[in-house]
């Protein structure tokens, strides 16, 4: 099985949340929000059965890039899963002579929050904590994320966190509805985060 990058960093706790590497038993909880039409309309893949969903996320490489967002318990209650995150560490583009220096220096982020928990700042809190980890413990130089332009809550979250809109592409993504949709990509550098996060 593929190891979680920098396993010693996790779990990460914020004031209200815990973010930890996802395990196979968490996949069924993730299905609960990812199967909802208002959620999966924005996802790259929306398997229509729990069996297909499990097969996709039990892939060791995919599972290693997934993290569960849990609401911290009050009293004796267990932590409640409320969303999931993807952190895919990858290489930056580089000219051939310097490719070694561009390996594993950036991360693509993705996130999904259970609609029952939206509007309370949980997504902002979780993504802020993940970016802190990316630029802190993981030592990355750049973080980026993308979304359909129609997914306003997603790009507003990125802007709220100080991410820069790097691309607005016209009708570049074919949606499962059959429509070509606009796309948006955002990014932020470690030195920019140090300024915005202070």
mmCIF file of N, CA, C and O in Angstrom, residues 37-113:
data_model
loop_
_atom_site.group_PDB
_atom_site.id
_atom_site.type_symbol
_atom_site.label_atom_id
_atom_site.label_comp_id
_atom_site.label_asym_id
_atom_site.label_seq_id
_atom_site.Cartn_x
_atom_site.Cartn_y
_atom_site.Cartn_z
ATOM 1 N N UNK A 37 -26.611 14.652 -5.271
ATOM 2 C CA UNK A 37 -26.552 15.348 -6.567
ATOM 3 C C UNK A 37 -25.925 16.743 -6.489
ATOM 4 O O UNK A 37 -25.175 17.131 -7.387
ATOM 5 N N UNK A 38 -26.217 17.512 -5.436
ATOM 6 C CA UNK A 38 -25.654 18.860 -5.321
ATOM 7 C C UNK A 38 -24.151 18.849 -5.082
ATOM 8 O O UNK A 38 -23.483 19.859 -5.283
ATOM 9 N N UNK A 39 -23.636 17.714 -4.644
ATOM 10 C CA UNK A 39 -22.193 17.571 -4.428
ATOM 11 C C UNK A 39 -21.535 16.979 -5.663
ATOM 12 O O UNK A 39 -20.598 17.543 -6.229
ATOM 13 N N UNK A 40 -22.028 15.824 -6.119
ATOM 14 C CA UNK A 40 -21.304 15.121 -7.182
ATOM 15 C C UNK A 40 -21.405 15.792 -8.544
ATOM 16 O O UNK A 40 -20.663 15.456 -9.453
ATOM 17 N N UNK A 41 -22.275 16.782 -8.684
ATOM 18 C CA UNK A 41 -22.322 17.516 -9.962
ATOM 19 C C UNK A 41 -21.010 18.246 -10.239
ATOM 20 O O UNK A 41 -20.693 18.570 -11.378
ATOM 21 N N UNK A 42 -20.232 18.515 -9.187
ATOM 22 C CA UNK A 42 -18.970 19.243 -9.361
ATOM 23 C C UNK A 42 -17.752 18.311 -9.376
ATOM 24 O O UNK A 42 -16.634 18.764 -9.592
ATOM 25 N N UNK A 43 -17.946 17.030 -9.138
ATOM 26 C CA UNK A 43 -16.824 16.104 -9.026
ATOM 27 C C UNK A 43 -16.424 15.530 -10.379
ATOM 28 O O UNK A 43 -17.268 15.363 -11.269
ATOM 29 N N UNK A 44 -15.149 15.206 -10.512
ATOM 30 C CA UNK A 44 -14.648 14.644 -11.760
ATOM 31 C C UNK A 44 -15.242 13.290 -12.082
ATOM 32 O O UNK A 44 -15.399 12.936 -13.246
ATOM 33 N N UNK A 45 -15.568 12.532 -11.056
ATOM 34 C CA UNK A 45 -16.176 11.222 -11.252
ATOM 35 C C UNK A 45 -17.214 11.023 -10.169
ATOM 36 O O UNK A 45 -16.956 11.312 -9.004
ATOM 37 N N UNK A 46 -18.376 10.533 -10.562
ATOM 38 C CA UNK A 46 -19.454 10.307 -9.599
ATOM 39 C C UNK A 46 -20.004 8.901 -9.801
ATOM 40 O O UNK A 46 -21.025 8.714 -10.462
ATOM 41 N N UNK A 47 -19.324 7.886 -9.259
ATOM 42 C CA UNK A 47 -19.839 6.518 -9.401
ATOM 43 C C UNK A 47 -21.264 6.431 -8.863
ATOM 44 O O UNK A 47 -21.602 7.080 -7.869
ATOM 45 N N UNK A 48 -22.094 5.650 -9.533
ATOM 46 C CA UNK A 48 -23.502 5.627 -9.138
ATOM 47 C C UNK A 48 -23.853 4.501 -8.175
ATOM 48 O O UNK A 48 -25.010 4.367 -7.777
ATOM 49 N N UNK A 49 -22.864 3.706 -7.777
ATOM 50 C CA UNK A 49 -23.129 2.678 -6.772
ATOM 51 C C UNK A 49 -22.011 2.722 -5.726
ATOM 52 O O UNK A 49 -20.882 3.117 -6.019
ATOM 53 N N UNK A 50 -22.337 2.289 -4.530
ATOM 54 C CA UNK A 50 -21.342 2.238 -3.459
ATOM 55 C C UNK A 50 -20.212 1.275 -3.815
ATOM 56 O O UNK A 50 -19.052 1.517 -3.495
ATOM 57 N N UNK A 51 -20.531 0.202 -4.544
ATOM 58 C CA UNK A 51 -19.502 -0.763 -4.945
ATOM 59 C C UNK A 51 -18.483 -0.127 -5.882
ATOM 60 O O UNK A 51 -17.275 -0.304 -5.707
ATOM 61 N N UNK A 52 -18.959 0.632 -6.877
ATOM 62 C CA UNK A 52 -18.054 1.316 -7.805
ATOM 63 C C UNK A 52 -17.238 2.383 -7.082
ATOM 64 O O UNK A 52 -16.062 2.597 -7.366
ATOM 65 N N UNK A 53 -17.881 3.045 -6.134
ATOM 66 C CA UNK A 53 -17.208 4.078 -5.354
ATOM 67 C C UNK A 53 -16.081 3.464 -4.519
ATOM 68 O O UNK A 53 -14.959 3.970 -4.499
ATOM 69 N N UNK A 54 -16.393 2.369 -3.844
ATOM 70 C CA UNK A 54 -15.367 1.686 -3.040
ATOM 71 C C UNK A 54 -14.199 1.243 -3.916
ATOM 72 O O UNK A 54 -13.037 1.393 -3.536
ATOM 73 N N UNK A 55 -14.501 0.683 -5.063
ATOM 74 C CA UNK A 55 -13.433 0.205 -5.954
ATOM 75 C C UNK A 55 -12.500 1.342 -6.339
ATOM 76 O O UNK A 55 -11.283 1.189 -6.335
ATOM 77 N N UNK A 56 -13.059 2.502 -6.624
ATOM 78 C CA UNK A 56 -12.237 3.651 -7.017
ATOM 79 C C UNK A 56 -11.349 4.117 -5.868
ATOM 80 O O UNK A 56 -10.161 4.377 -6.045
ATOM 81 N N UNK A 57 -11.912 4.226 -4.670
ATOM 82 C CA UNK A 57 -11.160 4.807 -3.562
ATOM 83 C C UNK A 57 -10.335 3.797 -2.784
ATOM 84 O O UNK A 57 -9.487 4.192 -1.979
ATOM 85 N N UNK A 58 -10.526 2.524 -3.025
ATOM 86 C CA UNK A 58 -9.655 1.525 -2.410
ATOM 87 C C UNK A 58 -8.335 1.379 -3.156
ATOM 88 O O UNK A 58 -7.427 0.714 -2.674
ATOM 89 N N UNK A 59 -8.221 2.012 -4.315
ATOM 90 C CA UNK A 59 -6.941 2.057 -5.017
ATOM 91 C C UNK A 59 -5.919 2.695 -4.070
ATOM 92 O O UNK A 59 -6.140 3.800 -3.547
ATOM 93 N N UNK A 60 -4.822 1.998 -3.819
ATOM 94 C CA UNK A 60 -3.857 2.420 -2.797
ATOM 95 C C UNK A 60 -3.316 3.824 -3.042
ATOM 96 O O UNK A 60 -3.196 4.630 -2.106
ATOM 97 N N UNK A 61 -2.995 4.147 -4.279
ATOM 98 C CA UNK A 61 -2.436 5.470 -4.572
ATOM 99 C C UNK A 61 -3.469 6.568 -4.328
ATOM 100 O O UNK A 61 -3.159 7.611 -3.752
ATOM 101 N N UNK A 62 -4.694 6.325 -4.749
ATOM 102 C CA UNK A 62 -5.754 7.320 -4.541
ATOM 103 C C UNK A 62 -6.044 7.491 -3.048
ATOM 104 O O UNK A 62 -6.147 8.602 -2.537
ATOM 105 N N UNK A 63 -6.170 6.377 -2.337
ATOM 106 C CA UNK A 63 -6.475 6.439 -0.913
ATOM 107 C C UNK A 63 -5.385 7.188 -0.147
ATOM 108 O O UNK A 63 -5.671 7.941 0.790
ATOM 109 N N UNK A 64 -4.139 7.038 -0.569
ATOM 110 C CA UNK A 64 -3.020 7.703 0.116
ATOM 111 C C UNK A 64 -3.056 9.220 -0.032
ATOM 112 O O UNK A 64 -2.421 9.933 0.742
ATOM 113 N N UNK A 65 -3.798 9.732 -1.003
ATOM 114 C CA UNK A 65 -3.885 11.182 -1.188
ATOM 115 C C UNK A 65 -5.137 11.786 -0.542
ATOM 116 O O UNK A 65 -5.362 12.985 -0.637
ATOM 117 N N UNK A 66 -5.942 10.944 0.121
ATOM 118 C CA UNK A 66 -7.212 11.390 0.679
ATOM 119 C C UNK A 66 -7.135 11.553 2.196
ATOM 120 O O UNK A 66 -6.486 10.763 2.886
ATOM 121 N N UNK A 67 -7.836 12.561 2.692
ATOM 122 C CA UNK A 67 -7.854 12.887 4.120
ATOM 123 C C UNK A 67 -9.296 13.136 4.553
ATOM 124 O O UNK A 67 -10.089 13.713 3.806
ATOM 125 N N UNK A 68 -9.611 12.702 5.753
ATOM 126 C CA UNK A 68 -10.952 12.879 6.294
ATOM 127 C C UNK A 68 -10.975 14.115 7.183
ATOM 128 O O UNK A 68 -10.055 14.329 7.986
ATOM 129 N N UNK A 69 -12.023 14.926 7.035
ATOM 130 C CA UNK A 69 -12.240 16.082 7.892
ATOM 131 C C UNK A 69 -13.291 15.679 8.919
ATOM 132 O O UNK A 69 -14.395 15.263 8.555
ATOM 133 N N UNK A 70 -12.921 15.781 10.189
ATOM 134 C CA UNK A 70 -13.831 15.384 11.267
ATOM 135 C C UNK A 70 -14.092 16.558 12.200
ATOM 136 O O UNK A 70 -13.183 17.323 12.516
ATOM 137 N N UNK A 71 -15.337 16.665 12.627
ATOM 138 C CA UNK A 71 -15.712 17.640 13.636
ATOM 139 C C UNK A 71 -15.290 17.074 14.988
ATOM 140 O O UNK A 71 -15.638 15.943 15.329
ATOM 141 N N UNK A 72 -14.499 17.849 15.719
ATOM 142 C CA UNK A 72 -14.011 17.367 17.006
ATOM 143 C C UNK A 72 -15.170 17.148 17.973
ATOM 144 O O UNK A 72 -16.138 17.911 17.979
ATOM 145 N N UNK A 73 -15.079 16.130 18.791
ATOM 146 C CA UNK A 73 -16.195 15.788 19.681
ATOM 147 C C UNK A 73 -16.328 16.737 20.862
ATOM 148 O O UNK A 73 -15.367 17.387 21.263
ATOM 149 N N UNK A 74 -17.538 16.801 21.367
ATOM 150 C CA UNK A 74 -17.822 17.521 22.612
ATOM 151 C C UNK A 74 -18.237 16.463 23.618
ATOM 152 O O UNK A 74 -19.094 15.637 23.343
ATOM 153 N N UNK A 75 -17.627 16.484 24.775
ATOM 154 C CA UNK A 75 -17.946 15.473 25.772
ATOM 155 C C UNK A 75 -17.446 14.109 25.330
ATOM 156 O O UNK A 75 -16.339 13.962 24.841
ATOM 157 N N UNK A 76 -18.270 13.106 25.438
ATOM 158 C CA UNK A 76 -17.863 11.748 25.109
ATOM 159 C C UNK A 76 -18.215 11.310 23.707
ATOM 160 O O UNK A 76 -18.063 10.144 23.360
ATOM 161 N N UNK A 77 -18.709 12.221 22.875
ATOM 162 C CA UNK A 77 -19.100 11.864 21.516
ATOM 163 C C UNK A 77 -17.878 11.553 20.656
ATOM 164 O O UNK A 77 -16.815 12.126 20.860
ATOM 165 N N UNK A 78 -18.038 10.662 19.683
ATOM 166 C CA UNK A 78 -16.923 10.414 18.750
ATOM 167 C C UNK A 78 -16.805 11.566 17.740
ATOM 168 O O UNK A 78 -17.756 12.316 17.535
ATOM 169 N N UNK A 79 -15.628 11.701 17.139
ATOM 170 C CA UNK A 79 -15.449 12.691 16.074
ATOM 171 C C UNK A 79 -16.374 12.334 14.916
ATOM 172 O O UNK A 79 -16.532 11.169 14.579
ATOM 173 N N UNK A 80 -17.004 13.359 14.327
ATOM 174 C CA UNK A 80 -17.977 13.133 13.251
ATOM 175 C C UNK A 80 -17.366 13.499 11.903
ATOM 176 O O UNK A 80 -16.899 14.623 11.712
ATOM 177 N N UNK A 81 -17.351 12.568 10.933
ATOM 178 C CA UNK A 81 -16.833 12.904 9.608
ATOM 179 C C UNK A 81 -17.766 13.877 8.891
ATOM 180 O O UNK A 81 -18.978 13.647 8.840
ATOM 181 N N UNK A 82 -17.199 14.979 8.375
ATOM 182 C CA UNK A 82 -18.028 15.991 7.708
ATOM 183 C C UNK A 82 -17.523 16.355 6.315
ATOM 184 O O UNK A 82 -18.140 17.161 5.625
ATOM 185 N N UNK A 83 -16.400 15.782 5.891
ATOM 186 C CA UNK A 83 -15.888 16.112 4.574
ATOM 187 C C UNK A 83 -14.599 15.372 4.282
ATOM 188 O O UNK A 83 -14.096 14.621 5.119
ATOM 189 N N UNK A 84 -14.097 15.581 3.078
ATOM 190 C CA UNK A 84 -12.841 14.952 2.698
ATOM 191 C C UNK A 84 -11.998 15.917 1.891
ATOM 192 O O UNK A 84 -12.502 16.871 1.309
ATOM 193 N N UNK A 85 -10.702 15.653 1.906
ATOM 194 C CA UNK A 85 -9.714 16.475 1.196
ATOM 195 C C UNK A 85 -8.793 15.590 0.383
ATOM 196 O O UNK A 85 -8.504 14.463 0.781
ATOM 197 N N UNK A 86 -8.326 16.132 -0.719
ATOM 198 C CA UNK A 86 -7.283 15.481 -1.494
ATOM 199 C C UNK A 86 -6.052 16.379 -1.446
ATOM 200 O O UNK A 86 -6.157 17.596 -1.630
ATOM 201 N N UNK A 87 -4.911 15.775 -1.165
ATOM 202 C CA UNK A 87 -3.630 16.475 -1.272
ATOM 203 C C UNK A 87 -2.761 15.611 -2.176
ATOM 204 O O UNK A 87 -2.303 14.548 -1.778
ATOM 205 N N UNK A 88 -2.584 16.056 -3.397
ATOM 206 C CA UNK A 88 -1.788 15.298 -4.365
ATOM 207 C C UNK A 88 -0.481 16.037 -4.615
ATOM 208 O O UNK A 88 -0.448 17.059 -5.307
ATOM 209 N N UNK A 89 0.589 15.541 -4.020
ATOM 210 C CA UNK A 89 1.899 16.170 -4.172
ATOM 211 C C UNK A 89 2.498 15.747 -5.504
ATOM 212 O O UNK A 89 2.471 14.566 -5.863
ATOM 213 N N UNK A 90 3.013 16.729 -6.232
ATOM 214 C CA UNK A 90 3.548 16.428 -7.552
ATOM 215 C C UNK A 90 4.726 17.307 -7.915
ATOM 216 O O UNK A 90 5.209 18.119 -7.115
ATOM 217 N N UNK A 91 5.152 17.122 -9.143
ATOM 218 C CA UNK A 91 6.310 17.849 -9.661
ATOM 219 C C UNK A 91 5.855 19.114 -10.375
ATOM 220 O O UNK A 91 4.787 19.150 -10.991
ATOM 221 N N UNK A 92 6.677 20.131 -10.317
ATOM 222 C CA UNK A 92 6.463 21.338 -11.109
ATOM 223 C C UNK A 92 7.062 21.117 -12.495
ATOM 224 O O UNK A 92 7.913 20.236 -12.686
ATOM 225 N N UNK A 93 6.620 21.899 -13.457
ATOM 226 C CA UNK A 93 7.233 21.841 -14.783
ATOM 227 C C UNK A 93 8.642 22.395 -14.666
ATOM 228 O O UNK A 93 8.894 23.347 -13.922
ATOM 229 N N UNK A 94 9.566 21.807 -15.396
ATOM 230 C CA UNK A 94 10.950 22.282 -15.370
ATOM 231 C C UNK A 94 11.635 21.918 -16.679
ATOM 232 O O UNK A 94 11.265 20.945 -17.341
ATOM 233 N N UNK A 95 12.638 22.672 -17.025
ATOM 234 C CA UNK A 95 13.473 22.316 -18.154
ATOM 235 C C UNK A 95 14.303 21.096 -17.777
ATOM 236 O O UNK A 95 14.557 20.835 -16.591
ATOM 237 N N UNK A 96 14.695 20.337 -18.770
ATOM 238 C CA UNK A 96 15.319 19.041 -18.565
ATOM 239 C C UNK A 96 16.495 19.068 -17.603
ATOM 240 O O UNK A 96 16.617 18.200 -16.745
ATOM 241 N N UNK A 97 17.328 20.088 -17.699
ATOM 242 C CA UNK A 97 18.540 20.119 -16.885
ATOM 243 C C UNK A 97 18.261 20.293 -15.384
ATOM 244 O O UNK A 97 19.130 20.020 -14.558
ATOM 245 N N UNK A 98 17.080 20.765 -15.042
ATOM 246 C CA UNK A 98 16.781 21.056 -13.634
ATOM 247 C C UNK A 98 15.553 20.294 -13.120
ATOM 248 O O UNK A 98 14.974 20.666 -12.102
ATOM 249 N N UNK A 99 15.167 19.225 -13.795
ATOM 250 C CA UNK A 99 13.965 18.490 -13.387
ATOM 251 C C UNK A 99 14.063 17.940 -11.971
ATOM 252 O O UNK A 99 13.054 17.879 -11.266
ATOM 253 N N UNK A 100 15.247 17.546 -11.537
ATOM 254 C CA UNK A 100 15.389 17.004 -10.185
ATOM 255 C C UNK A 100 14.986 18.019 -9.121
ATOM 256 O O UNK A 100 14.477 17.643 -8.064
ATOM 257 N N UNK A 101 15.223 19.299 -9.399
ATOM 258 C CA UNK A 101 14.891 20.353 -8.437
ATOM 259 C C UNK A 101 13.396 20.661 -8.395
ATOM 260 O O UNK A 101 12.933 21.386 -7.514
ATOM 261 N N UNK A 102 12.638 20.133 -9.361
ATOM 262 C CA UNK A 102 11.202 20.415 -9.440
ATOM 263 C C UNK A 102 10.353 19.236 -8.978
ATOM 264 O O UNK A 102 9.130 19.277 -9.081
ATOM 265 N N UNK A 103 10.969 18.207 -8.454
ATOM 266 C CA UNK A 103 10.219 17.010 -8.037
ATOM 267 C C UNK A 103 9.589 17.200 -6.650
ATOM 268 O O UNK A 103 10.257 17.610 -5.708
ATOM 269 N N UNK A 104 8.302 16.906 -6.576
ATOM 270 C CA UNK A 104 7.590 16.922 -5.294
ATOM 271 C C UNK A 104 7.564 18.254 -4.593
ATOM 272 O O UNK A 104 7.631 18.309 -3.363
ATOM 273 N N UNK A 105 7.443 19.348 -5.357
ATOM 274 C CA UNK A 105 7.515 20.682 -4.751
ATOM 275 C C UNK A 105 6.176 21.403 -4.673
ATOM 276 O O UNK A 105 6.092 22.510 -4.149
ATOM 277 N N UNK A 106 5.123 20.790 -5.217
ATOM 278 C CA UNK A 106 3.831 21.465 -5.173
ATOM 279 C C UNK A 106 2.712 20.465 -4.910
ATOM 280 O O UNK A 106 2.919 19.250 -5.017
ATOM 281 N N UNK A 107 1.550 20.992 -4.555
ATOM 282 C CA UNK A 107 0.411 20.126 -4.275
ATOM 283 C C UNK A 107 -0.840 20.664 -4.944
ATOM 284 O O UNK A 107 -1.065 21.874 -4.971
ATOM 285 N N UNK A 108 -1.621 19.732 -5.460
ATOM 286 C CA UNK A 108 -2.970 20.048 -5.925
ATOM 287 C C UNK A 108 -3.922 19.680 -4.795
ATOM 288 O O UNK A 108 -3.816 18.601 -4.211
ATOM 289 N N UNK A 109 -4.814 20.589 -4.469
ATOM 290 C CA UNK A 109 -5.792 20.350 -3.422
ATOM 291 C C UNK A 109 -7.186 20.180 -4.020
ATOM 292 O O UNK A 109 -7.511 20.772 -5.045
ATOM 293 N N UNK A 110 -7.994 19.404 -3.348
ATOM 294 C CA UNK A 110 -9.406 19.279 -3.669
ATOM 295 C C UNK A 110 -10.153 19.035 -2.373
ATOM 296 O O UNK A 110 -9.565 18.549 -1.392
ATOM 297 N N UNK A 111 -11.433 19.375 -2.319
ATOM 298 C CA UNK A 111 -12.189 19.202 -1.081
ATOM 299 C C UNK A 111 -13.664 19.042 -1.367
ATOM 300 O O UNK A 111 -14.185 19.519 -2.368
ATOM 301 N N UNK A 112 -14.308 18.352 -0.455
ATOM 302 C CA UNK A 112 -15.757 18.154 -0.499
ATOM 303 C C UNK A 112 -16.249 18.211 0.942
ATOM 304 O O UNK A 112 -15.689 17.548 1.818
ATOM 305 N N UNK A 113 -17.282 19.013 1.171
ATOM 306 C CA UNK A 113 -17.861 19.105 2.504
ATOM 307 C C UNK A 113 -19.308 18.628 2.444
ATOM 308 O O UNK A 113 -20.033 18.946 1.499
#
